[in-house]
mmCIF file of C-alpha atoms in Angstrom:
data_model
loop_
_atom_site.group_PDB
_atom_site.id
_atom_site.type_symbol
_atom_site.label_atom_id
_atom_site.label_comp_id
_atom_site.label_asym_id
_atom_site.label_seq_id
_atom_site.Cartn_x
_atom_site.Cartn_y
_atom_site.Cartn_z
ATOM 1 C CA UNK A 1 195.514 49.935 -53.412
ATOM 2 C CA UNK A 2 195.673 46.247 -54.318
ATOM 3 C CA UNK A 3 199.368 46.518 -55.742
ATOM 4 C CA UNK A 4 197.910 49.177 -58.280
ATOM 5 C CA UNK A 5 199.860 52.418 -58.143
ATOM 6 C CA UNK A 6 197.231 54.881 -59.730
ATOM 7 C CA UNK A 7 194.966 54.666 -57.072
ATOM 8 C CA UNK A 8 196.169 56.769 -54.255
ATOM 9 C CA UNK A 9 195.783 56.410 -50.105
ATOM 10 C CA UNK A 10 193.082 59.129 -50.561
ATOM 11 C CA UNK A 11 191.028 57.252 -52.890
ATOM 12 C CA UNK A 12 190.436 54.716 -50.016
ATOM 13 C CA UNK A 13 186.969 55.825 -49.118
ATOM 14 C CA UNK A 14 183.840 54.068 -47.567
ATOM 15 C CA UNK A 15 181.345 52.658 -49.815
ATOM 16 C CA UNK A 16 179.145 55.219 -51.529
ATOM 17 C CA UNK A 17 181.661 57.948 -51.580
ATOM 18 C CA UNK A 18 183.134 59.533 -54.904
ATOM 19 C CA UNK A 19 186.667 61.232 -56.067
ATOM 20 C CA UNK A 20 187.411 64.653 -56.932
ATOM 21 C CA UNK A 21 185.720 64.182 -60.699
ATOM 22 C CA UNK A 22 182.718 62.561 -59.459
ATOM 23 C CA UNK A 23 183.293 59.358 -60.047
ATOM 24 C CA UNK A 24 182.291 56.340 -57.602
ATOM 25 C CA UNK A 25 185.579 54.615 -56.279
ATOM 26 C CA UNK A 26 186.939 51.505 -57.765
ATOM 27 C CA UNK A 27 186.167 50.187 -54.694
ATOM 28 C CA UNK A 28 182.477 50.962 -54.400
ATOM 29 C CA UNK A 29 182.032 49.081 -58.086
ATOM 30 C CA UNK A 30 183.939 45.777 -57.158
ATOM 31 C CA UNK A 31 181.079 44.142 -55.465
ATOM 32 C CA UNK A 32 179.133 45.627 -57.930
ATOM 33 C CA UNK A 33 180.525 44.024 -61.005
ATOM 34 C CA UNK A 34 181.624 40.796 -59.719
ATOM 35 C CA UNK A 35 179.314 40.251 -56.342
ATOM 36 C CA UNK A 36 182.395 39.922 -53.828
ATOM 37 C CA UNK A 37 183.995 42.295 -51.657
ATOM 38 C CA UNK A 38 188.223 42.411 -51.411
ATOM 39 C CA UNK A 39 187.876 41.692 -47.675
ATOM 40 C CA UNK A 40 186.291 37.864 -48.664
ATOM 41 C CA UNK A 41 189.637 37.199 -50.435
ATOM 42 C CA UNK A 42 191.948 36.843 -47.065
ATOM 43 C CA UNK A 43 195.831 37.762 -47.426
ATOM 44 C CA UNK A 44 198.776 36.196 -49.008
ATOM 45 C CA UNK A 45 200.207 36.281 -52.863
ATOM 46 C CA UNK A 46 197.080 34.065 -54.320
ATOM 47 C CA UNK A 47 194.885 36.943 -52.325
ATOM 48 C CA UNK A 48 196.768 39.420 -53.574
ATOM 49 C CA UNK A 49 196.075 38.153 -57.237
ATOM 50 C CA UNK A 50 192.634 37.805 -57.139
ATOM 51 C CA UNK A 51 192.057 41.656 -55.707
ATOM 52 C CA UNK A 52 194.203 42.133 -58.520
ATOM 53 C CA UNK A 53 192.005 40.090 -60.935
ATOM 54 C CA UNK A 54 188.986 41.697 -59.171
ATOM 55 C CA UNK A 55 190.342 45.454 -59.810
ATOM 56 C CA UNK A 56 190.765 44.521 -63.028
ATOM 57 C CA UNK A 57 187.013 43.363 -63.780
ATOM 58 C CA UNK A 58 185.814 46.162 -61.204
ATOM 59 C CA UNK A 59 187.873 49.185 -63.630
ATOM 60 C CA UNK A 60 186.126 47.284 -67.076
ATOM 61 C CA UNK A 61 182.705 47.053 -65.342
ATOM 62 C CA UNK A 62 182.876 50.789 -64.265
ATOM 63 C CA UNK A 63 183.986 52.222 -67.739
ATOM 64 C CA UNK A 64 181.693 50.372 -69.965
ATOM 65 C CA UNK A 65 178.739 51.246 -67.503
ATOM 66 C CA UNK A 66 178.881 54.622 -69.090
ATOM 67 C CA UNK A 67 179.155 56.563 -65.255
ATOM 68 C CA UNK A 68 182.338 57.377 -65.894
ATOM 69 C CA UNK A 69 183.492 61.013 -66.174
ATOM 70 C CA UNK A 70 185.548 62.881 -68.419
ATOM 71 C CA UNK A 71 188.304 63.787 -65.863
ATOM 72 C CA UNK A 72 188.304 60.252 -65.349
ATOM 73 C CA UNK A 73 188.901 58.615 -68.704
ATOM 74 C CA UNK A 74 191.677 61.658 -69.260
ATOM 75 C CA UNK A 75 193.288 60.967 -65.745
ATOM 76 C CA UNK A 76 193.360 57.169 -66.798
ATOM 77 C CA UNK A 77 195.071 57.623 -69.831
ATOM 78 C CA UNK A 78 198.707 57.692 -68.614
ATOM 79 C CA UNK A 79 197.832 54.135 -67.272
ATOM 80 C CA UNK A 80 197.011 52.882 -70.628
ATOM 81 C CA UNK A 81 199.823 50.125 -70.353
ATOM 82 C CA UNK A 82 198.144 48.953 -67.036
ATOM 83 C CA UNK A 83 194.585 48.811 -68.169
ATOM 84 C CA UNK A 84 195.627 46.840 -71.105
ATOM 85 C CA UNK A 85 197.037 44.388 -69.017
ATOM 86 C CA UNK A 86 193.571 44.218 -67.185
ATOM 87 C CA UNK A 87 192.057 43.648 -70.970
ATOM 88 C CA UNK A 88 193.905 40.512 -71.340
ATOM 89 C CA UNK A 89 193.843 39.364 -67.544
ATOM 90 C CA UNK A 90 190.006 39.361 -67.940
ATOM 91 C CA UNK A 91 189.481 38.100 -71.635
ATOM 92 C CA UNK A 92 191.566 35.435 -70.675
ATOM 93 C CA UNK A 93 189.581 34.696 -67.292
ATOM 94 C CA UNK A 94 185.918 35.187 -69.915
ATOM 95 C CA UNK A 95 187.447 32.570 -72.507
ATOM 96 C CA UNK A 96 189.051 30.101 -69.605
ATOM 97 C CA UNK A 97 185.065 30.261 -67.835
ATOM 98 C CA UNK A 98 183.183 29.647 -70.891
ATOM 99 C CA UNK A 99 181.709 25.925 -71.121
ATOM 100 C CA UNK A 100 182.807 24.042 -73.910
ATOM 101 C CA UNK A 101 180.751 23.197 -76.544
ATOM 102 C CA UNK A 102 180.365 19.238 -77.728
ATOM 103 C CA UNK A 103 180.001 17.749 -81.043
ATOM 104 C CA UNK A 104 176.105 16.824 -81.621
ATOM 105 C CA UNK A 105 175.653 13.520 -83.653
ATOM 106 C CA UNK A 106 174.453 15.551 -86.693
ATOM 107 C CA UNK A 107 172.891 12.754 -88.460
ATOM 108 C CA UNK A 108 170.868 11.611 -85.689
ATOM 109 C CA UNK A 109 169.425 15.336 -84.821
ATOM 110 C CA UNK A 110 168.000 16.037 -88.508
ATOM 111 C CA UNK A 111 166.172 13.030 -88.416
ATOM 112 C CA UNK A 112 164.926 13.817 -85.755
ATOM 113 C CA UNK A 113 164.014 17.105 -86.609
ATOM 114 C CA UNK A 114 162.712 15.657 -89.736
ATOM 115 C CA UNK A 115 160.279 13.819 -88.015
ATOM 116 C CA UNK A 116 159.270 16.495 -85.799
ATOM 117 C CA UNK A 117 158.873 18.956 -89.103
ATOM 118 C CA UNK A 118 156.777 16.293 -90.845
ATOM 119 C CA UNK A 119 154.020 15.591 -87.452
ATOM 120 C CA UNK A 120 154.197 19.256 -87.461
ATOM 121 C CA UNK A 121 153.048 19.682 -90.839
ATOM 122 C CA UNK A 122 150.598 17.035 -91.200
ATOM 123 C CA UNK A 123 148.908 18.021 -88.377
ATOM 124 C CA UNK A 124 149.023 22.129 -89.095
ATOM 125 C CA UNK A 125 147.765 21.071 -92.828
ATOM 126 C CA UNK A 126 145.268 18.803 -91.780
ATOM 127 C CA UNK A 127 143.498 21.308 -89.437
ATOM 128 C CA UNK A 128 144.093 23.883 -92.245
ATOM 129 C CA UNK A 129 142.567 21.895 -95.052
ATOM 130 C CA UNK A 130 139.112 20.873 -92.656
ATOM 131 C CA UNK A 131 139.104 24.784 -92.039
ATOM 132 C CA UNK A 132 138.885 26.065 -95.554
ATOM 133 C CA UNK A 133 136.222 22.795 -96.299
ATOM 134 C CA UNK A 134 134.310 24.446 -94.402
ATOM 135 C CA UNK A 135 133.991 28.145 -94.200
ATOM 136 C CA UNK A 136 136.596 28.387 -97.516
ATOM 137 C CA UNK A 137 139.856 30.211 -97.363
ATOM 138 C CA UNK A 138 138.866 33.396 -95.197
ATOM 139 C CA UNK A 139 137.612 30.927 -92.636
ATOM 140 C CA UNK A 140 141.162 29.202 -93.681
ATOM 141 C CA UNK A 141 143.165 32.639 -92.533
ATOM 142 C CA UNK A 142 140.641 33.361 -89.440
ATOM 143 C CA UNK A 143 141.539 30.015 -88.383
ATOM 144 C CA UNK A 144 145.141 30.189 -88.580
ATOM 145 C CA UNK A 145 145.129 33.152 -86.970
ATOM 146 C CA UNK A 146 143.626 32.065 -83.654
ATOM 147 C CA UNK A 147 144.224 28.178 -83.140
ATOM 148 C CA UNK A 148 147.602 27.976 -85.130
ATOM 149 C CA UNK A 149 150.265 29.125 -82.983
ATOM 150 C CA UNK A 150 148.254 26.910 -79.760
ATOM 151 C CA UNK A 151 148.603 23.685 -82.291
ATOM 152 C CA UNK A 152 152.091 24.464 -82.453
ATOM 153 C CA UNK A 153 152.620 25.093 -78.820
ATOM 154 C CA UNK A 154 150.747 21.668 -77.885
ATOM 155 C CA UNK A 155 152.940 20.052 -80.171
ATOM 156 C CA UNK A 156 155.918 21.143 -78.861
ATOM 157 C CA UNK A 157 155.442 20.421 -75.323
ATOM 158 C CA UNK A 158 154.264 16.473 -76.658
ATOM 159 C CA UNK A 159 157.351 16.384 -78.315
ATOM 160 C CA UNK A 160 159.517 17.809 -75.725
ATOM 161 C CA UNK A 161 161.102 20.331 -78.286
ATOM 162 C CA UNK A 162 160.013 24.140 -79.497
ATOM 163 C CA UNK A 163 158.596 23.615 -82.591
ATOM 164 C CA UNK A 164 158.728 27.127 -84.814
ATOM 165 C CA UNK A 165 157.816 27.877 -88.815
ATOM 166 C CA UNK A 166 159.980 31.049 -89.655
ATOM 167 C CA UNK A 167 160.558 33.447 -92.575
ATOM 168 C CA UNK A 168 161.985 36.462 -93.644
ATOM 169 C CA UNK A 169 158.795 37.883 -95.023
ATOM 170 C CA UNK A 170 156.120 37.662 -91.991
ATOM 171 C CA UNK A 171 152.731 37.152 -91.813
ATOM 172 C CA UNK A 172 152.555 36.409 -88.128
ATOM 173 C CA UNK A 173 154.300 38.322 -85.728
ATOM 174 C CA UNK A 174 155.270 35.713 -83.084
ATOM 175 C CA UNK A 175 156.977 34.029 -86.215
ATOM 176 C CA UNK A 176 159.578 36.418 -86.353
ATOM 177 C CA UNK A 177 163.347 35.016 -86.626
ATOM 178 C CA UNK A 178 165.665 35.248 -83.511
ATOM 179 C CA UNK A 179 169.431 36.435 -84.618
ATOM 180 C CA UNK A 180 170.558 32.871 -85.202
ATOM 181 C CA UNK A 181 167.169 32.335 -87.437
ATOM 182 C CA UNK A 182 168.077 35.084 -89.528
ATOM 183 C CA UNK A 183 171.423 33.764 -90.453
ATOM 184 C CA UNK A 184 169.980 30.532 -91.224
ATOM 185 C CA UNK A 185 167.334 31.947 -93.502
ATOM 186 C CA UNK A 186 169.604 34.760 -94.869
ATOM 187 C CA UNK A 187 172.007 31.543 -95.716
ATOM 188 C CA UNK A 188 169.158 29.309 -96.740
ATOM 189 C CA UNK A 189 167.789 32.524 -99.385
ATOM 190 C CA UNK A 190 170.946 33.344 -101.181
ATOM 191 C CA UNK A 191 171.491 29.412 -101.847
ATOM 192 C CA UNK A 192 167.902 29.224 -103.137
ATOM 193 C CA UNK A 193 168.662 32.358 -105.319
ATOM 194 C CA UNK A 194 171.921 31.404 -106.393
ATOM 195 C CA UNK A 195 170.451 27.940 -107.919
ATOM 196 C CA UNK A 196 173.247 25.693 -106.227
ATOM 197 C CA UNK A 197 173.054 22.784 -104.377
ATOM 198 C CA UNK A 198 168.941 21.903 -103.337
ATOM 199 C CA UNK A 199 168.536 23.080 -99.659
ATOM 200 C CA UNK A 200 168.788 20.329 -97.202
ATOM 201 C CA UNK A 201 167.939 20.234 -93.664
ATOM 202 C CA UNK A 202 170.391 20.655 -90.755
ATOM 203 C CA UNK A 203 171.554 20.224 -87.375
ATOM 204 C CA UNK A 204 173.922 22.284 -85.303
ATOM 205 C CA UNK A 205 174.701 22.847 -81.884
ATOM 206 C CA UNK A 206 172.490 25.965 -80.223
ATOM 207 C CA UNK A 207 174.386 27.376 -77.168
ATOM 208 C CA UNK A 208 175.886 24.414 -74.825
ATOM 209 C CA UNK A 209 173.138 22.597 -74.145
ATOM 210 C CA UNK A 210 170.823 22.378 -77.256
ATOM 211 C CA UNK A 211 170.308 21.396 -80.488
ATOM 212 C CA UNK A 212 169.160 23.273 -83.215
ATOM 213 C CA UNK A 213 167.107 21.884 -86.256
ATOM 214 C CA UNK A 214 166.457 24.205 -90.000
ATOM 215 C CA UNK A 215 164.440 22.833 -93.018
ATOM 216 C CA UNK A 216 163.639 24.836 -95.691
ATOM 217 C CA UNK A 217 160.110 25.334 -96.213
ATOM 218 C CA UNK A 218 158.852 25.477 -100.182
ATOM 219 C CA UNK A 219 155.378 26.823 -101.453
ATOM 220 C CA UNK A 220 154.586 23.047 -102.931
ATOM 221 C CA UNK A 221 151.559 23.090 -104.159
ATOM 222 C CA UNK A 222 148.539 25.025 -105.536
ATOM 223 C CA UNK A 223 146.680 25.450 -102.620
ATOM 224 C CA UNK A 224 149.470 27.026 -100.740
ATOM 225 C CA UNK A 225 148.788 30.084 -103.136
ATOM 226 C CA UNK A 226 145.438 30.931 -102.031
ATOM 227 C CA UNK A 227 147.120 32.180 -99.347
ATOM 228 C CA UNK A 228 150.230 32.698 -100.419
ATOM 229 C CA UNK A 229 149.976 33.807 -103.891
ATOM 230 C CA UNK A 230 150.215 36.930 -105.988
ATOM 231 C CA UNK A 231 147.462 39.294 -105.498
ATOM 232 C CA UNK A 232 144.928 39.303 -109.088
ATOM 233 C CA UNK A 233 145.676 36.480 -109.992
ATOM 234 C CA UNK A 234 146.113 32.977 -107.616
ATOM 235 C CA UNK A 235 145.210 34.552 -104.114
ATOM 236 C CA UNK A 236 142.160 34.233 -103.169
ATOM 237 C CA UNK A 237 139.834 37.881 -103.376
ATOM 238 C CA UNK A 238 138.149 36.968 -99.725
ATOM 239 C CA UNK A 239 141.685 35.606 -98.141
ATOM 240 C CA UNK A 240 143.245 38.723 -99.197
ATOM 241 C CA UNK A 241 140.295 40.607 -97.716
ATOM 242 C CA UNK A 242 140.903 38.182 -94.462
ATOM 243 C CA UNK A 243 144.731 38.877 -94.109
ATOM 244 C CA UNK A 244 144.605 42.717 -94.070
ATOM 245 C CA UNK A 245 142.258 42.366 -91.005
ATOM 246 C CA UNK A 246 143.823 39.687 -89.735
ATOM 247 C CA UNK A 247 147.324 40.439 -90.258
ATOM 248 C CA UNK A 248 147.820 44.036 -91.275
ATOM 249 C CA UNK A 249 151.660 44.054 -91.039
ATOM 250 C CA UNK A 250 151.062 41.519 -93.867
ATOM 251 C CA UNK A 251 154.329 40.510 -96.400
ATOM 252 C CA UNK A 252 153.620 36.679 -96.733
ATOM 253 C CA UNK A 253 152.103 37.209 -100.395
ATOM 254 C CA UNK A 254 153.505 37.538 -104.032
ATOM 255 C CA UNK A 255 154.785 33.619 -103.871
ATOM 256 C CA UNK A 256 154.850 31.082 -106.818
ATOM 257 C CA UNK A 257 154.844 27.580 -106.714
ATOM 258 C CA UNK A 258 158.621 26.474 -105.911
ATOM 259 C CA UNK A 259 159.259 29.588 -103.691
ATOM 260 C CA UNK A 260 160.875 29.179 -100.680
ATOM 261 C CA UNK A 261 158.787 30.129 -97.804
ATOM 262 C CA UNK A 262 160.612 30.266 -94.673
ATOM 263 C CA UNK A 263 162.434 27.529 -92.653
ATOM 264 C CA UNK A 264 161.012 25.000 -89.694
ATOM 265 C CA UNK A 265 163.065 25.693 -86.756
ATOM 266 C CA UNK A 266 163.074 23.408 -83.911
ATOM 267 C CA UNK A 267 165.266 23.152 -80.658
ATOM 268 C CA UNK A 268 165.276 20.597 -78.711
ATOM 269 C CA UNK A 269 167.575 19.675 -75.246
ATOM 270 C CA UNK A 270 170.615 17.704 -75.585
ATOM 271 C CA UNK A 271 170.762 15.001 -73.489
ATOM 272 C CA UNK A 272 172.938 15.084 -70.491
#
């Protein structure tokens, strides 16, 4: 069926139906995989090739589902020649689809993202700061807790970007790294413990159409370690007391001055 030998006249069912070892016809899983039937595809050699192509896809799509049965996979071994041939035929059809990715103008993004970072910061520290003024740090913690994450929200939709602090030791939850946040920071941490080069920002392209921004983000001063710092000694008794109820899942402590914290991550469209 479609110029492929191993599937015999009796395999040439209606929809729904199944083989011998229980397994739902190639045919049944085209539209399936791929959303079109054979019949869309008219006649002709071109027609021919792309039931071909389809098969192929169809075959891939049914294996890796995991519905395949054993009788299957062992009756499909003596076609092991032709079902590598369908590997290639559809990486080469995956790598010929996927969008290309363009150069960003890598000087231009970090300062950007540099600016972003710094309005960011001001305005997170400022609110911080008049929150510990006046309840002190526990009223600090409370506060970050509920109006922090909205702050940062607001200021990402003025800024048309999404504006995100990051670490690999969390206090918040919702500031947990995404895959390509964790390679940053896992980069970004065995610089900083390696004593090479000072950390600098970057830019790089994120997916086809955005850009991503990474800063690394240092405990700078002595306030930070109310907070931040090592239980005993610099962090505050009734911010301590604050973050357990707050944030029970708690590992944001133990820092000294010069640490690195996390990393600002910020994402932004690129422009068409």
């Amino acid at each position: 069926m479609y110029g492929h030998t191993w599937i015999s006249k009796s395999d040439r069912r209606t929809p729904g139906r199944h083989d011998h070892c229980g397994n739902v016809l190639y045919r049944d899983f085209i539209p399936l995989a791929i959303g079109i039937g054979p019949d869309r595809l008219g006649h002709g050699p071109l027609a021919g090739f792309g039931r071909n192509i389809i098969l192929c896809m169809a075959i891939h799509a049914y294996i890796s589902s995991g519905h395949a049965t054993a009788p299957y996979l062992r009756s499909m071994r003596k076609h092991s020649h032709a079902i590598a041939g369908c590997t290639v035929i559809t990486a080469l059809l995956l790598s010929a689809c996927a969008p290309s990715v363009k150069p960003i103008d890598e000087a231009a993004a970090v300062e950007r993202g540099q600016a972003l970072a710094q309005a960011s910061f001001q305005a997170l520290s400022g609110r911080l700061k008049q929150a510990m003024a006046e309840g002190g740090p526990a009223h600090a913690v409370a506060y970050c807790n509920s109006a922090a994450l909205p702050l940062v929200d607001s200021l990402s939709q003025v800024h048309g970007a999404r504006i995100k602090r990051t670490s690999l030791k969390l206090r918040a939850p919702h500031d947990a790294p995404d895959p390509a946040e964790r390679e940053q920071l896992e980069a970004y941490a065995r610089s900083w413990s390696e004593g090479g080069e000072p950390l600098k920002p970057k830019a790089v392209a994120h997916g086809v159409d955005s850009v991503a921004f990474y800063a690394p983000i240092f405990i700078q001063a002595p306030l930070c370690l109310t907070c931040h710092g090592v239980a005993g000694e610099n962090l505050d008794s009734t911010a301590h007391a604050a973050i357990r109820t707050n944030y029970p899942d708690d590992e944001a402590t133990g820092y000294a001055l010069g640490d690195l914290r996390g990393l600002w991550s910020i994402r932004w469209k690129r422009p068409d």
